[in-house]
């Protein structure tokens, strides 16, 4: 079968591009340890408000003995509770979030806090905030008619 | 008899207020069992059980006075939850708590099914606000104050609301305003995770009046 020289060169070039791109993805994923959420922890979503950890009066920001911060939150149609939280700058902050209803996703801009919140599971993310100021925390998984109203305020303050 | 009722009412109020302050806002969990129980409600039995209810909530499920809520057409899951909350003290009202004490879970499901089988009231009494002015809040909410559109949970009459959100169409305006104010000051707190308390406390009196008028006359 005759293949034109120019065609052959393009085939090599395209093949090389695919290898480079896949290589980049694999390298960054492995080198930066990108992985799916590793915290697999189940909870009964229908009884979430009756649970020990996610009871309404237990939600909020708590400073642990080692100086790190734990934030317990609930994402429910259509809000993120508590609606206002204050977290310290450049300190390990562990979010523990659950939902009593449907799938939600929570994201805070200018940070790597981004997680799905799946009914029946507890989502846990640990991050450090690098920038001071107020940011929205919003839902980025379509969850229903009020999805685009689902956001809360996160204030990052210097210690 | 009257004296005993007053004492019972006082006890219910004290216990109710105590429970409402701490602990979960409601003991009702929408587990498969609860959903099945509410679905199994028998409107015929509910009709017999609700003979007393008619004194205030009307034979047709329309509140006899503007401060007595209409129950006609209300979603069964919502009515069931309120009855259960009165029973456990999550929602405090001496009169309702004393009535509900005699009902089993199945009775409450039957009563809820009975009211759900009626059509929503055509209109409610006591509207003084401007219904048209409320449309923005109903359809768009107010993002800056973290207020979702009312219609996101309290859907248009032809659609079902998800668990926990009542139908509002045809409700008496005075009852609507009273309820929202009770959520706003926390004297009513059986909304799981403060979903309504958060909204009610940032709405102005003017907005509440307008919203009440909007829902009292859904045809407009």
Short mmCIF file of C-alpha atoms in Angstrom, two decimals:
data_model
loop_
_atom_site.label_atom_id
_atom_site.label_comp_id
_atom_site.label_asym_id
_atom_site.label_seq_id
_atom_site.Cartn_x
_atom_site.Cartn_y
_atom_site.Cartn_z
CA UNK A 1 0.00 0.00 0.00
CA UNK A 2 1.40 3.35 -1.00
CA UNK A 3 1.39 6.06 1.66
CA UNK A 4 2.60 9.49 0.70
CA UNK A 5 5.72 10.67 2.56
CA UNK A 6 3.90 13.77 3.77
CA UNK A 7 1.03 11.60 5.08
CA UNK A 8 3.52 9.37 6.90
CA UNK A 9 5.15 12.37 8.57
CA UNK A 10 1.76 13.62 9.76
CA UNK A 11 0.85 10.19 11.13
CA UNK A 12 4.07 10.11 13.16
CA UNK A 13 3.48 13.68 14.35
CA UNK A 14 -0.11 12.96 15.46
CA UNK A 15 0.96 9.71 17.10
CA UNK A 16 3.70 11.56 18.96
CA UNK A 17 1.24 14.23 20.12
CA UNK A 18 -1.07 11.55 21.56
CA UNK A 19 1.86 9.95 23.39
CA UNK A 20 3.01 13.31 24.79
CA UNK A 21 -0.48 14.26 25.97
CA UNK A 22 -1.22 10.91 27.59
CA UNK A 23 2.29 10.94 29.07
CA UNK A 24 1.67 14.39 30.56
CA UNK A 25 -1.61 13.24 32.12
CA UNK A 26 -0.13 10.07 33.56
CA UNK A 27 3.00 11.85 34.79
CA UNK A 28 1.10 14.64 36.57
CA UNK A 29 -1.43 12.18 38.01
CA UNK A 30 1.29 9.94 39.41
CA UNK A 31 3.77 12.65 40.41
CA UNK A 32 1.09 14.76 42.19
CA UNK A 33 -0.71 11.73 43.54
CA UNK A 34 -4.04 12.66 41.93
CA UNK A 35 -6.58 10.04 42.94
CA UNK A 36 -10.28 9.54 43.51
CA UNK A 37 -11.56 10.41 47.00
CA UNK A 38 -10.03 7.87 49.32
CA UNK A 39 -12.36 8.45 52.25
CA UNK A 40 -15.00 5.76 51.92
CA UNK A 41 -17.26 6.11 54.91
CA UNK A 42 -20.96 5.37 54.87
CA UNK A 43 -23.77 7.07 56.76
CA UNK A 44 -27.57 6.76 56.75
CA UNK A 45 -28.61 9.89 54.85
CA UNK A 46 -32.29 9.62 55.75
CA UNK A 47 -31.42 9.86 59.45
CA UNK A 48 -28.59 12.36 59.03
CA UNK A 49 -30.21 15.02 61.26
CA UNK A 50 -30.59 12.39 63.98
CA UNK A 51 -26.97 11.24 63.74
CA UNK A 52 -24.35 12.14 66.33
CA UNK A 53 -21.89 13.96 64.09
CA UNK A 54 -24.24 15.76 61.69
CA UNK A 55 -26.87 16.87 64.21
CA UNK A 56 -27.88 20.47 63.58
CA UNK A 57 -26.23 21.85 66.72
CA UNK A 58 -22.96 20.01 65.99
CA UNK A 59 -22.34 21.68 62.62
CA UNK A 60 -19.67 24.32 62.26
CA UNK A 61 -15.98 25.00 62.79
CA UNK A 62 -14.06 23.33 65.59
CA UNK A 63 -10.37 23.70 66.49
CA UNK A 64 -8.77 20.40 67.38
CA UNK A 65 -6.13 19.78 70.08
CA UNK A 66 -3.29 19.74 67.50
CA UNK A 67 -4.25 23.19 66.16
CA UNK A 68 -5.87 21.88 62.99
CA UNK A 69 -9.43 22.79 62.20
CA UNK A 70 -12.41 20.58 61.50
CA UNK A 71 -15.47 21.85 59.66
CA UNK A 72 -18.65 19.77 59.83
CA UNK A 73 -21.20 20.73 57.22
CA UNK A 74 -24.37 19.54 55.57
CA UNK A 75 -25.28 20.23 51.95
CA UNK A 76 -29.04 19.96 51.48
CA UNK A 77 -31.55 21.24 48.97
CA UNK A 78 -30.98 24.21 48.71
CA UNK A 79 -28.30 25.43 51.01
CA UNK A 80 -25.02 24.68 52.69
CA UNK A 81 -25.24 24.66 56.46
CA UNK A 82 -23.95 26.56 58.37
CA UNK A 83 -24.31 29.39 55.88
CA UNK A 84 -21.32 31.36 57.16
CA UNK A 85 -18.06 29.88 58.37
CA UNK A 86 -14.71 31.39 59.32
CA UNK A 87 -11.51 29.39 58.82
CA UNK A 88 -7.86 30.31 59.53
CA UNK A 89 -5.27 31.02 56.85
CA UNK A 90 -2.50 28.49 56.11
CA UNK A 91 -3.75 25.95 58.62
CA UNK A 92 -4.86 22.39 57.85
CA UNK A 93 -8.65 22.46 57.57
CA UNK A 94 -10.54 19.18 57.33
CA UNK A 95 -14.03 19.36 55.88
CA UNK A 96 -16.47 16.60 56.74
CA UNK A 97 -19.63 16.96 54.70
CA UNK A 98 -22.76 14.85 54.21
CA UNK A 99 -26.10 15.26 52.47
CA UNK A 100 -29.57 14.18 53.62
CA UNK A 101 -31.07 14.22 50.12
CA UNK A 102 -29.42 14.09 46.69
CA UNK A 103 -25.97 14.37 45.10
CA UNK A 104 -24.24 17.72 45.62
CA UNK A 105 -20.75 18.99 44.88
CA UNK A 106 -18.95 21.64 46.90
CA UNK A 107 -16.26 23.96 45.67
CA UNK A 108 -14.40 26.95 47.13
CA UNK A 109 -12.63 29.14 44.54
CA UNK A 110 -8.87 29.84 44.93
CA UNK A 111 -8.44 26.63 46.87
CA UNK A 112 -8.37 22.92 46.14
CA UNK A 113 -11.42 22.30 48.30
CA UNK A 114 -13.69 20.55 45.83
CA UNK A 115 -15.64 17.41 46.54
CA UNK A 116 -18.73 15.52 45.58
CA UNK A 117 -21.18 14.94 48.41
CA UNK A 118 -22.90 11.64 47.78
CA UNK A 119 -26.01 10.43 49.63
CA UNK A 120 -25.02 7.61 51.95
CA UNK A 121 -21.38 8.71 52.24
CA UNK A 122 -19.34 11.19 54.26
CA UNK A 123 -17.01 13.32 52.13
CA UNK A 124 -13.74 14.32 53.76
CA UNK A 125 -11.22 16.78 52.31
CA UNK A 126 -8.22 18.35 53.99
CA UNK A 127 -6.83 21.57 52.58
CA UNK A 128 -4.98 24.74 53.54
CA UNK A 129 -6.26 28.14 52.47
CA UNK A 130 -3.56 30.33 50.96
CA UNK A 131 -5.54 33.56 50.45
CA UNK A 132 -7.31 35.78 52.94
CA UNK A 133 -10.79 37.08 52.30
CA UNK A 134 -14.33 35.96 51.73
CA UNK A 135 -15.13 33.28 49.18
CA UNK A 136 -18.36 31.61 48.23
CA UNK A 137 -18.72 27.89 48.74
CA UNK A 138 -21.09 26.62 46.11
CA UNK A 139 -22.71 23.53 44.71
CA UNK A 140 -21.29 22.35 41.39
CA UNK A 141 -23.34 19.21 40.82
CA UNK A 142 -26.83 19.86 39.47
CA UNK A 143 -29.13 18.92 42.33
CA UNK A 144 -32.52 20.34 41.41
CA UNK A 145 -34.49 23.51 40.73
CA UNK A 146 -32.69 25.52 43.39
CA UNK A 147 -29.17 24.36 42.49
CA UNK A 148 -27.96 27.81 41.45
CA UNK A 149 -29.02 29.30 44.81
CA UNK A 150 -26.99 26.80 46.72
CA UNK A 151 -24.04 28.65 48.11
CA UNK A 152 -22.65 29.87 51.41
CA UNK A 153 -19.90 32.19 52.59
CA UNK A 154 -16.45 31.15 53.73
CA UNK A 155 -14.23 33.77 55.35
CA UNK A 156 -10.52 32.99 55.47
CA UNK A 157 -8.84 35.03 58.22
CA UNK A 158 -5.19 35.42 59.23
CA UNK A 159 -4.39 33.77 62.55
CA UNK B 1 -61.88 19.11 82.84
CA UNK B 2 -61.02 22.55 81.60
CA UNK B 3 -58.50 22.96 84.41
CA UNK B 4 -56.86 19.65 83.53
CA UNK B 5 -56.56 20.69 79.89
CA UNK B 6 -54.89 23.93 80.91
CA UNK B 7 -52.37 22.07 83.04
CA UNK B 8 -51.71 19.60 80.20
CA UNK B 9 -51.30 22.50 77.81
CA UNK B 10 -48.84 24.20 80.15
CA UNK B 11 -46.82 20.99 80.50
CA UNK B 12 -46.83 20.49 76.73
CA UNK B 13 -45.63 24.07 76.25
CA UNK B 14 -42.77 23.70 78.75
CA UNK B 15 -41.72 20.27 77.45
CA UNK B 16 -42.17 21.39 73.86
CA UNK B 17 -40.11 24.54 74.31
CA UNK B 18 -37.37 22.54 76.02
CA UNK B 19 -37.18 19.98 73.25
CA UNK B 20 -37.26 22.61 70.50
CA UNK B 21 -34.12 24.27 71.91
CA UNK B 22 -31.73 21.34 71.89
CA UNK B 23 -31.41 18.19 69.84
CA UNK B 24 -32.65 17.48 66.33
CA UNK B 25 -35.25 19.81 64.83
CA UNK B 26 -37.46 16.83 63.98
CA UNK B 27 -37.55 13.16 64.90
CA UNK B 28 -39.08 12.26 61.53
CA UNK B 29 -36.62 10.61 59.15
CA UNK B 30 -37.65 9.87 55.57
CA UNK B 31 -36.59 6.26 55.66
CA UNK B 32 -38.18 3.71 53.32
CA UNK B 33 -40.45 2.64 56.21
CA UNK B 34 -41.70 6.20 56.83
CA UNK B 35 -42.30 6.83 53.13
CA UNK B 36 -44.25 3.55 52.86
CA UNK B 37 -46.23 4.36 55.99
CA UNK B 38 -47.31 7.75 54.62
CA UNK B 39 -48.18 6.18 51.25
CA UNK B 40 -50.31 3.57 53.01
CA UNK B 41 -52.55 6.29 54.51
CA UNK B 42 -56.27 5.56 54.06
CA UNK B 43 -58.31 8.75 53.38
CA UNK B 44 -61.56 7.07 54.52
CA UNK B 45 -60.14 6.24 57.95
CA UNK B 46 -58.53 9.66 58.03
CA UNK B 47 -61.91 11.27 57.49
CA UNK B 48 -63.35 9.48 60.54
CA UNK B 49 -60.32 10.33 62.67
CA UNK B 50 -60.35 13.99 61.69
CA UNK B 51 -63.86 14.81 62.95
CA UNK B 52 -62.32 16.94 65.70
CA UNK B 53 -59.92 18.66 63.31
CA UNK B 54 -62.84 20.11 61.36
CA UNK B 55 -63.70 22.43 64.27
CA UNK B 56 -60.71 24.59 63.39
CA UNK B 57 -59.49 23.35 60.01
CA UNK B 58 -62.97 23.16 58.45
CA UNK B 59 -64.99 20.29 57.02
CA UNK B 60 -63.49 21.07 53.62
CA UNK B 61 -59.99 21.47 55.04
CA UNK B 62 -60.15 25.26 54.88
CA UNK B 63 -59.17 26.99 58.14
CA UNK B 64 -62.20 28.49 59.92
CA UNK B 65 -60.31 31.69 60.83
CA UNK B 66 -57.38 33.46 59.16
CA UNK B 67 -54.99 32.25 61.88
CA UNK B 68 -55.99 28.60 61.43
CA UNK B 69 -54.16 26.91 58.58
CA UNK B 70 -55.97 25.34 55.65
CA UNK B 71 -54.94 21.72 55.22
CA UNK B 72 -56.85 20.82 52.05
CA UNK B 73 -54.60 19.61 49.26
CA UNK B 74 -51.54 19.58 51.48
CA UNK B 75 -49.00 16.90 50.59
CA UNK B 76 -49.44 13.88 52.85
CA UNK B 77 -45.75 13.74 53.76
CA UNK B 78 -45.86 17.31 55.07
CA UNK B 79 -49.05 16.88 57.12
CA UNK B 80 -47.71 13.60 58.52
CA UNK B 81 -44.43 15.23 59.54
CA UNK B 82 -46.20 18.10 61.33
CA UNK B 83 -48.47 15.73 63.25
CA UNK B 84 -45.47 13.60 64.23
CA UNK B 85 -43.54 16.73 65.25
CA UNK B 86 -46.41 17.86 67.49
CA UNK B 87 -46.45 14.42 69.05
CA UNK B 88 -42.72 14.39 69.83
CA UNK B 89 -42.66 18.06 70.82
CA UNK B 90 -40.44 19.17 67.92
CA UNK B 91 -43.20 21.61 67.05
CA UNK B 92 -44.71 23.25 70.11
CA UNK B 93 -48.43 23.98 70.26
CA UNK B 94 -50.37 22.93 73.35
CA UNK B 95 -53.67 22.42 71.52
CA UNK B 96 -52.24 20.36 68.69
CA UNK B 97 -49.97 18.31 70.95
CA UNK B 98 -52.89 17.28 73.16
CA UNK B 99 -54.96 16.22 70.13
CA UNK B 100 -52.16 14.30 68.46
CA UNK B 101 -51.19 12.39 71.62
CA UNK B 102 -54.00 9.87 71.00
CA UNK B 103 -52.98 9.09 67.41
CA UNK B 104 -50.78 6.22 66.27
CA UNK B 105 -48.34 6.60 63.37
CA UNK B 106 -50.86 4.90 61.09
CA UNK B 107 -53.63 7.29 62.28
CA UNK B 108 -51.44 10.26 61.37
CA UNK B 109 -50.74 8.78 57.94
CA UNK B 110 -54.51 8.28 57.42
CA UNK B 111 -55.33 11.86 58.42
CA UNK B 112 -52.56 13.16 56.16
CA UNK B 113 -53.93 11.08 53.26
CA UNK B 114 -57.44 12.46 53.88
CA UNK B 115 -56.33 16.09 53.60
CA UNK B 116 -54.11 15.27 50.62
CA UNK B 117 -57.15 13.85 48.81
CA UNK B 118 -58.88 17.26 48.79
CA UNK B 119 -58.16 20.01 46.26
CA UNK B 120 -56.05 23.00 47.34
CA UNK B 121 -58.18 25.96 48.50
CA UNK B 122 -58.93 28.48 45.75
CA UNK B 123 -57.84 31.38 47.95
CA UNK B 124 -56.93 32.33 51.50
CA UNK B 125 -58.13 35.16 53.74
CA UNK B 126 -56.44 38.18 55.20
CA UNK B 127 -54.18 39.26 52.33
CA UNK B 128 -53.03 42.88 52.66
CA UNK B 129 -49.76 42.80 50.72
CA UNK B 130 -48.95 43.31 47.06
CA UNK B 131 -48.90 39.87 45.41
CA UNK B 132 -47.22 41.12 42.22
CA UNK B 133 -44.30 42.54 44.23
CA UNK B 134 -43.57 39.07 45.62
CA UNK B 135 -43.06 37.44 42.21
CA UNK B 136 -39.34 38.20 42.07
CA UNK B 137 -38.73 36.42 45.37
CA UNK B 138 -40.94 33.51 44.41
CA UNK B 139 -39.27 32.93 41.06
CA UNK B 140 -35.76 34.31 41.51
CA UNK B 141 -35.08 34.60 45.24
CA UNK B 142 -32.29 36.93 46.33
CA UNK B 143 -28.79 35.51 45.93
CA UNK B 144 -27.11 38.26 47.96
CA UNK B 145 -29.12 37.34 51.04
CA UNK B 146 -28.76 33.59 50.32
CA UNK B 147 -32.49 33.29 49.67
CA UNK B 148 -33.37 30.63 47.09
CA UNK B 149 -36.45 31.13 44.92
CA UNK B 150 -39.49 29.99 46.92
CA UNK B 151 -40.60 28.00 43.87
CA UNK B 152 -37.42 25.89 43.98
CA UNK B 153 -38.92 23.94 46.90
CA UNK B 154 -42.55 25.11 46.94
CA UNK B 155 -43.26 24.14 43.35
CA UNK B 156 -46.11 25.30 41.14
CA UNK B 157 -49.46 23.68 42.07
CA UNK B 158 -49.26 20.96 39.38
CA UNK B 159 -45.93 19.65 40.64
CA UNK B 160 -45.03 17.75 43.79
CA UNK B 161 -42.70 19.30 46.33
CA UNK B 162 -39.94 17.19 47.77
CA UNK B 163 -40.28 15.94 51.35
CA UNK B 164 -40.53 18.63 53.95
CA UNK B 165 -41.78 21.47 51.75
CA UNK B 166 -45.50 22.25 52.03
CA UNK B 167 -47.89 23.44 49.36
CA UNK B 168 -48.59 27.14 50.03
CA UNK B 169 -51.30 27.95 47.50
CA UNK B 170 -54.58 29.13 49.01
CA UNK B 171 -53.15 29.44 52.54
CA UNK B 172 -54.56 32.20 54.76
CA UNK B 173 -52.27 35.21 54.60
CA UNK B 174 -52.31 35.83 58.37
CA UNK B 175 -51.30 32.24 59.08
CA UNK B 176 -48.55 32.49 56.47
CA UNK B 177 -47.10 35.64 58.08
CA UNK B 178 -47.40 34.22 61.61
CA UNK B 179 -45.59 31.04 60.55
CA UNK B 180 -42.77 32.89 58.83
CA UNK B 181 -42.32 35.17 61.86
CA UNK B 182 -42.23 32.12 64.13
CA UNK B 183 -39.48 30.65 61.93
CA UNK B 184 -37.71 34.01 61.94
CA UNK B 185 -37.55 34.31 65.72
CA UNK B 186 -36.95 30.58 66.21
CA UNK B 187 -40.16 29.85 68.14
CA UNK B 188 -40.91 27.35 65.38
CA UNK B 189 -37.87 25.24 64.67
CA UNK B 190 -38.95 21.91 63.19
CA UNK B 191 -37.39 22.66 59.78
CA UNK B 192 -34.47 20.29 59.45
CA UNK B 193 -31.11 22.14 59.24
CA UNK B 194 -32.83 25.57 59.60
CA UNK B 195 -33.80 25.57 55.94
CA UNK B 196 -36.73 27.95 56.59
CA UNK B 197 -35.39 29.72 59.69
CA UNK B 198 -32.40 30.97 57.68
CA UNK B 199 -34.69 32.46 55.04
CA UNK B 200 -37.42 33.76 57.36
CA UNK B 201 -35.01 35.74 59.53
CA UNK B 202 -33.72 37.80 56.59
CA UNK B 203 -37.08 38.55 54.95
CA UNK B 204 -38.60 41.95 55.80
CA UNK B 205 -42.16 42.37 57.15
CA UNK B 206 -43.12 43.97 53.86
CA UNK B 207 -41.82 40.99 51.88
CA UNK B 208 -43.66 38.56 54.15
CA UNK B 209 -46.94 40.42 53.61
CA UNK B 210 -46.42 40.40 49.85
CA UNK B 211 -45.53 36.71 49.78
CA UNK B 212 -48.58 35.92 51.93
CA UNK B 213 -50.77 37.79 49.43
CA UNK B 214 -49.14 35.96 46.52
CA UNK B 215 -49.87 32.53 47.97
CA UNK B 216 -53.32 33.47 49.32
CA UNK B 217 -54.44 34.28 45.76
CA UNK B 218 -52.56 31.86 43.55
CA UNK B 219 -54.80 32.63 40.58
CA UNK B 220 -53.40 36.16 40.25
#
